Short mmCIF file of C-alpha atoms in Angstrom, two decimals:
data_model
loop_
_atom_site.label_atom_id
_atom_site.label_comp_id
_atom_site.label_asym_id
_atom_site.label_seq_id
_atom_site.Cartn_x
_atom_site.Cartn_y
_atom_site.Cartn_z
CA MET V 147 -17.25 16.16 -1.99
CA ILE V 148 -16.04 19.78 -3.50
CA SER V 149 -18.15 21.28 -6.07
CA ALA V 150 -15.58 21.85 -9.14
CA ALA V 151 -17.96 23.32 -11.42
CA SER V 152 -16.43 26.58 -13.36
CA GLN V 153 -13.19 26.61 -11.56
CA PRO V 154 -9.76 27.39 -13.02
CA THR V 155 -7.64 24.33 -12.96
CA GLN V 156 -4.13 23.58 -12.19
CA ARG V 157 -1.88 20.48 -13.10
CA VAL V 158 -0.95 18.38 -9.96
CA ALA V 159 1.93 15.80 -10.14
CA LEU V 160 2.23 13.03 -7.62
CA VAL V 161 4.88 10.50 -6.61
CA LEU V 162 3.61 7.21 -5.97
CA GLN V 163 4.27 3.84 -4.39
CA TYR V 164 2.21 0.59 -4.92
CA ARG V 165 2.43 -2.88 -4.22
CA GLY V 166 1.56 -4.71 -7.70
CA THR V 167 0.58 -8.11 -6.17
CA HIS V 168 -3.04 -7.36 -6.52
CA PHE V 169 -3.32 -5.15 -9.49
CA HIS V 170 -3.68 -5.89 -13.29
CA GLY V 171 -1.01 -3.29 -13.66
CA TRP V 172 -1.25 0.63 -14.02
CA GLN V 173 -3.76 1.07 -16.85
CA TRP V 174 -7.47 1.09 -16.62
CA GLN V 175 -8.98 -2.34 -17.63
CA PRO V 176 -12.76 -3.44 -17.60
CA LYS V 177 -13.50 -5.92 -14.83
CA HIS V 178 -10.03 -5.73 -13.41
CA ARG V 179 -8.56 -3.71 -10.66
CA THR V 180 -5.76 -1.26 -11.76
CA VAL V 181 -3.63 1.48 -10.18
CA GLN V 182 -4.90 4.12 -12.42
CA GLU V 183 -8.85 3.38 -11.53
CA GLU V 184 -8.13 3.30 -7.74
CA LEU V 185 -6.68 6.73 -7.94
CA GLU V 186 -9.02 8.00 -10.36
CA LYS V 187 -12.16 6.95 -8.25
CA ALA V 188 -10.26 8.48 -5.07
CA ILE V 189 -9.97 12.07 -7.04
CA ALA V 190 -13.54 11.85 -8.43
CA ASN V 191 -14.69 11.26 -4.84
CA VAL V 192 -13.29 14.46 -3.89
CA LEU V 193 -14.20 16.52 -6.88
CA GLY V 194 -17.37 14.96 -7.81
CA GLN V 195 -16.48 14.71 -11.36
CA PRO V 196 -14.30 12.11 -13.37
CA ILE V 197 -10.66 13.03 -13.69
CA ARG V 198 -8.11 11.29 -16.00
CA ILE V 199 -4.55 10.80 -14.39
CA HIS V 200 -1.67 9.89 -16.37
CA GLY V 201 1.35 7.78 -15.40
CA ALA V 202 4.98 7.75 -16.22
CA GLY V 203 4.81 4.27 -17.02
CA ARG V 204 2.28 1.50 -17.69
CA THR V 205 3.63 -1.19 -15.32
CA ASP V 206 2.13 -4.82 -15.90
CA THR V 207 0.25 -7.14 -13.87
CA GLY V 208 1.99 -7.87 -10.52
CA VAL V 209 4.76 -5.33 -11.15
CA HIS V 210 5.48 -2.80 -8.18
CA ALA V 211 6.51 0.95 -8.30
CA ALA V 212 8.58 2.51 -5.63
CA ALA V 213 8.47 5.97 -7.27
CA GLN V 214 5.67 6.13 -10.26
CA VAL V 215 5.17 9.45 -11.11
CA ALA V 216 1.58 10.65 -12.41
CA HIS V 217 -0.43 13.95 -13.15
CA PHE V 218 -3.85 15.16 -13.30
CA ASP V 219 -5.71 18.22 -13.90
CA ALA V 220 -7.89 19.35 -11.02
CA PRO V 221 -9.62 22.62 -9.95
CA LEU V 222 -7.71 25.02 -7.95
CA ILE V 223 -10.04 24.91 -4.91
CA VAL V 224 -7.65 22.36 -3.76
CA PRO V 225 -3.92 23.46 -3.08
CA ALA V 226 -1.70 20.91 -4.93
CA HIS V 227 0.33 20.12 -1.77
CA ARG V 228 -2.74 18.90 0.09
CA TRP V 229 -3.62 16.26 -2.37
CA VAL V 230 -1.25 13.98 -0.61
CA ASP V 231 -2.90 13.53 2.49
CA ILE V 232 -6.44 13.81 0.90
CA LEU V 233 -5.69 10.76 -1.48
CA ASN V 234 -3.82 8.72 1.24
CA ALA V 235 -6.98 9.07 3.36
CA ARG V 236 -9.13 7.64 0.33
CA LEU V 237 -6.71 5.00 -1.12
CA PRO V 238 -6.26 1.41 -0.33
CA GLU V 239 -3.35 0.09 1.72
CA ASP V 240 -1.53 -1.14 -1.30
CA ILE V 241 -1.36 2.23 -2.83
CA LEU V 242 0.64 5.34 -1.01
CA VAL V 243 1.21 9.00 -2.58
CA ARG V 244 4.55 10.38 -1.34
CA ALA V 245 4.21 13.83 -2.36
CA SER V 246 2.06 16.13 -4.48
CA ALA V 247 2.81 19.57 -6.17
CA ALA V 248 1.82 22.05 -8.77
CA VAL V 249 3.55 21.87 -12.38
CA SER V 250 3.30 23.90 -15.55
CA PRO V 251 0.22 22.84 -17.79
CA THR V 252 2.64 21.54 -20.48
CA TRP V 253 4.51 19.42 -17.95
CA HIS V 254 3.48 15.77 -18.62
CA ALA V 255 4.29 12.58 -16.29
CA ARG V 256 4.86 10.57 -19.53
CA PHE V 257 6.30 12.74 -22.12
CA SER V 258 8.41 15.20 -20.17
CA ALA V 259 10.26 12.03 -18.59
CA LEU V 260 13.99 11.57 -19.65
CA TRP V 261 14.10 8.09 -18.51
CA ARG V 262 12.86 5.20 -16.18
CA ARG V 263 14.57 2.72 -14.06
CA TYR V 264 13.45 -0.74 -13.23
CA ARG V 265 14.88 -3.12 -10.84
CA TYR V 266 14.59 -6.70 -10.78
CA LEU V 267 15.30 -9.00 -7.59
CA LEU V 268 16.39 -12.61 -7.48
CA TYR V 269 16.48 -14.54 -4.07
CA THR V 270 18.86 -17.34 -4.68
CA GLU V 271 18.93 -19.06 -1.27
CA SER V 272 17.23 -22.56 -1.04
CA ARG V 273 15.13 -21.84 1.94
CA PRO V 274 12.13 -19.58 1.10
CA ASN V 275 11.60 -16.45 3.14
CA LEU V 276 8.24 -14.91 3.66
CA PHE V 277 9.27 -11.39 4.01
CA ILE V 278 11.06 -11.45 0.58
CA ARG V 279 8.78 -13.65 -1.36
CA PRO V 280 6.34 -10.77 -2.56
CA PHE V 281 9.03 -8.83 -4.04
CA SER V 282 11.42 -11.25 -5.57
CA TRP V 283 11.92 -14.45 -7.97
CA HIS V 284 12.93 -17.16 -5.80
CA TYR V 285 15.43 -18.79 -8.14
CA TYR V 286 17.30 -21.50 -6.22
CA HIS V 287 17.22 -24.44 -8.87
CA GLU V 288 20.87 -23.21 -10.23
CA PRO V 289 23.68 -21.55 -9.17
CA LEU V 290 23.66 -17.97 -10.92
CA ASP V 291 27.20 -16.10 -11.74
CA GLU V 292 26.37 -12.47 -11.70
CA ARG V 293 29.61 -11.65 -13.47
CA LEU V 294 28.35 -13.53 -16.79
CA ILE V 295 25.04 -11.58 -16.33
CA GLN V 296 27.06 -8.25 -16.26
CA GLU V 297 29.07 -9.12 -19.23
CA ALA V 298 25.80 -9.80 -21.32
CA LEU V 299 24.53 -6.49 -19.90
CA ASN V 300 27.33 -4.35 -21.37
CA PRO V 301 26.49 -4.34 -24.73
CA LEU V 302 22.98 -3.12 -24.30
CA ILE V 303 24.11 0.21 -23.39
CA GLY V 304 23.27 2.81 -26.21
CA ARG V 305 20.27 2.94 -28.83
CA HIS V 306 19.22 -0.52 -29.94
CA HIS V 307 16.44 -2.09 -31.53
CA LEU V 308 15.16 -4.73 -29.07
CA ALA V 309 12.38 -6.44 -30.57
CA ALA V 310 13.72 -9.71 -29.14
CA PHE V 311 12.29 -8.28 -25.81
CA HIS V 312 8.94 -6.65 -27.23
CA ARG V 313 5.97 -8.72 -26.22
CA ALA V 314 2.87 -9.14 -28.50
CA GLY V 315 -0.03 -6.88 -27.71
CA SER V 316 1.80 -3.66 -27.71
CA LYS V 317 0.67 -0.45 -29.81
CA ARG V 318 4.01 1.01 -29.72
CA PRO V 319 5.06 1.63 -33.29
CA HIS V 320 8.55 0.53 -32.96
CA SER V 321 11.17 -1.22 -30.84
CA TRP V 322 14.01 1.39 -30.54
CA VAL V 323 15.26 1.87 -26.78
CA ASP V 324 17.82 4.12 -25.51
CA VAL V 325 19.53 2.11 -22.68
CA GLN V 326 21.61 4.41 -20.37
CA GLU V 327 22.76 1.99 -17.79
CA ALA V 328 22.49 -1.63 -16.96
CA GLU V 329 24.04 -3.42 -14.02
CA CYS V 330 23.95 -6.65 -12.22
CA LYS V 331 25.02 -6.91 -8.49
CA ARG V 332 24.80 -9.58 -5.92
CA GLN V 333 24.57 -9.11 -2.08
CA GLY V 334 24.76 -12.53 -0.43
CA PRO V 335 21.83 -14.54 -1.74
CA LEU V 336 20.13 -11.71 -3.63
CA ILE V 337 20.85 -10.62 -7.03
CA SER V 338 19.52 -7.40 -8.40
CA ILE V 339 19.54 -6.24 -12.05
CA GLU V 340 18.75 -2.80 -12.95
CA VAL V 341 18.45 -1.05 -16.33
CA GLN V 342 17.61 2.68 -17.00
CA ALA V 343 16.39 3.64 -20.48
CA SER V 344 14.54 6.36 -22.14
CA GLY V 345 11.52 4.12 -22.20
CA PHE V 346 10.57 0.30 -21.96
CA LEU V 347 8.99 -2.04 -24.11
CA TYR V 348 5.95 -3.86 -23.40
CA GLY V 349 7.31 -7.00 -21.14
CA MET V 350 10.87 -5.97 -21.90
CA MET V 351 12.37 -6.18 -18.41
CA ARG V 352 10.70 -9.48 -17.67
CA LEU V 353 11.82 -11.25 -20.95
CA LEU V 354 15.19 -9.61 -20.48
CA VAL V 355 15.76 -11.17 -17.14
CA GLY V 356 14.20 -14.47 -18.25
CA LEU V 357 17.07 -14.82 -20.70
CA LEU V 358 19.66 -13.33 -18.71
CA VAL V 359 18.92 -16.24 -16.09
CA GLN V 360 20.07 -18.64 -18.88
CA VAL V 361 23.12 -16.69 -19.08
CA GLY V 362 23.90 -16.62 -15.42
CA ARG V 363 23.50 -20.51 -15.50
CA GLY V 364 25.84 -20.93 -18.16
CA LEU V 365 23.32 -22.00 -20.63
CA ARG V 366 23.88 -19.25 -22.98
CA SER V 367 26.99 -17.21 -23.45
CA PRO V 368 27.25 -13.56 -22.82
CA THR V 369 28.16 -13.15 -26.80
CA SER V 370 25.20 -15.40 -27.98
CA PHE V 371 22.82 -13.14 -25.61
CA THR V 372 23.91 -10.23 -27.69
CA ALA V 373 23.84 -11.92 -30.95
CA LEU V 374 20.16 -12.76 -30.03
CA TRP V 375 18.90 -9.32 -29.63
CA ALA V 376 21.07 -7.83 -32.38
CA GLU V 377 19.38 -10.10 -34.93
CA GLN V 378 16.12 -9.71 -33.47
CA ARG V 379 15.52 -13.53 -32.87
CA ARG V 380 12.39 -12.90 -30.98
CA GLU V 381 11.23 -16.61 -31.47
CA GLU V 382 14.12 -17.71 -29.24
CA VAL V 383 12.74 -15.51 -26.17
CA LYS V 384 10.48 -17.90 -24.69
CA TYR V 385 10.34 -17.16 -20.93
CA ALA V 386 9.57 -14.05 -18.98
CA ALA V 387 10.65 -13.75 -15.42
CA PRO V 388 7.79 -13.48 -12.79
CA ALA V 389 6.33 -10.09 -12.34
CA GLN V 390 6.51 -9.98 -8.51
CA GLY V 391 10.49 -9.42 -8.78
CA LEU V 392 10.03 -6.25 -10.70
CA CYS V 393 9.78 -2.79 -9.83
CA LEU V 394 9.66 0.64 -11.11
CA LEU V 395 12.45 2.29 -9.20
CA ARG V 396 12.39 5.77 -10.34
CA VAL V 397 11.78 8.26 -13.26
CA GLY V 398 13.92 11.08 -14.27
CA TYR V 399 12.83 14.72 -15.41
CA PRO V 400 14.68 17.72 -16.54
CA GLU V 401 12.50 19.69 -14.12
CA PHE V 402 10.86 17.92 -11.23
CA PRO V 403 9.15 19.47 -8.05
CA PHE V 404 10.24 16.98 -5.67
CA PRO V 405 13.40 16.55 -3.70
CA SER V 406 15.32 13.58 -4.21
CA GLU V 407 14.63 12.07 -0.89
CA ILE V 408 10.83 11.68 -2.15
CA TRP V 409 11.73 9.66 -5.25
CA PHE V 410 15.45 8.31 -5.38
CA ASP V 411 16.01 4.96 -4.08
CA THR V 412 12.61 4.47 -2.11
CA GLN V 413 12.80 0.72 -2.49
CA PRO V 414 14.52 -0.54 0.36
CA THR V 415 17.16 -3.34 -0.04
CA PHE V 416 17.27 -6.47 1.83
CA VAL V 417 20.49 -7.23 3.80
CA PHE V 418 21.58 -10.39 5.28
CA PRO V 419 24.18 -10.06 7.84
CA ALA V 420 26.64 -12.79 7.98
CA VAL V 421 26.09 -14.89 11.10
CA GLU V 422 28.45 -17.86 12.20
CA PRO V 423 26.43 -20.58 13.74
CA SER V 424 28.94 -20.68 16.85
CA SER V 425 27.96 -17.17 17.71
CA LEU V 426 24.23 -17.84 18.04
CA ALA V 427 23.12 -18.50 21.75
CA ILE V 428 21.39 -21.88 22.70
#
């Protein structure tokens, strides 16, 4: 433990990864395990005093992060670049700090961010797969047409009032969102849906994907999907996609002290090579 009394401080930024499976989200909650709590405990263990850490996005229960960003203010007795090793030695195995660096005292992980990008993964093969299960929604009940999903996503680009995808319980005063990119891609049995926006409403991505699955099944047309959110018909959005398929992919800033290899596309993609049965050895 390091004595931190009467020391000048610096602001330290972190790039983090975590498996959300056993967390009740990012934000501290009494009697529940959260990412914020684990980080603050590890930092306090080093400094001998409580420290508050701020995240770029408040991921929900069970949601993963490939490149979450956070910051905290700490005494200068620890060089900023050393926090990555110090914290990784104290954190549980489902949280990893990829990098740490000093930033301006006015830089803020949440308020300095220009955008966040989330990826949702669906696995459509009927046979289950242990290695994909923790990070995807195993949806094989009906075939999904990714072209219909993409057609439904296209009108979302721009600034819209998305109250239809806003769960109850949020303290956010409005439901306006600037959506910058929205795309759906298929690779074999895997369908990924990625959305990049200035910010995300509470529960937005999981509600969005739950409704997009109806579009992919042909139960709802892309036109009716657009009409639903444009007319703010929240009562028709009844099902949220499971949490384990969702990952905070990355966060964008006008000034960021980390190179792209630290934070850009750090969630690996699964690839299923095509194998002809006749080519398998017996």
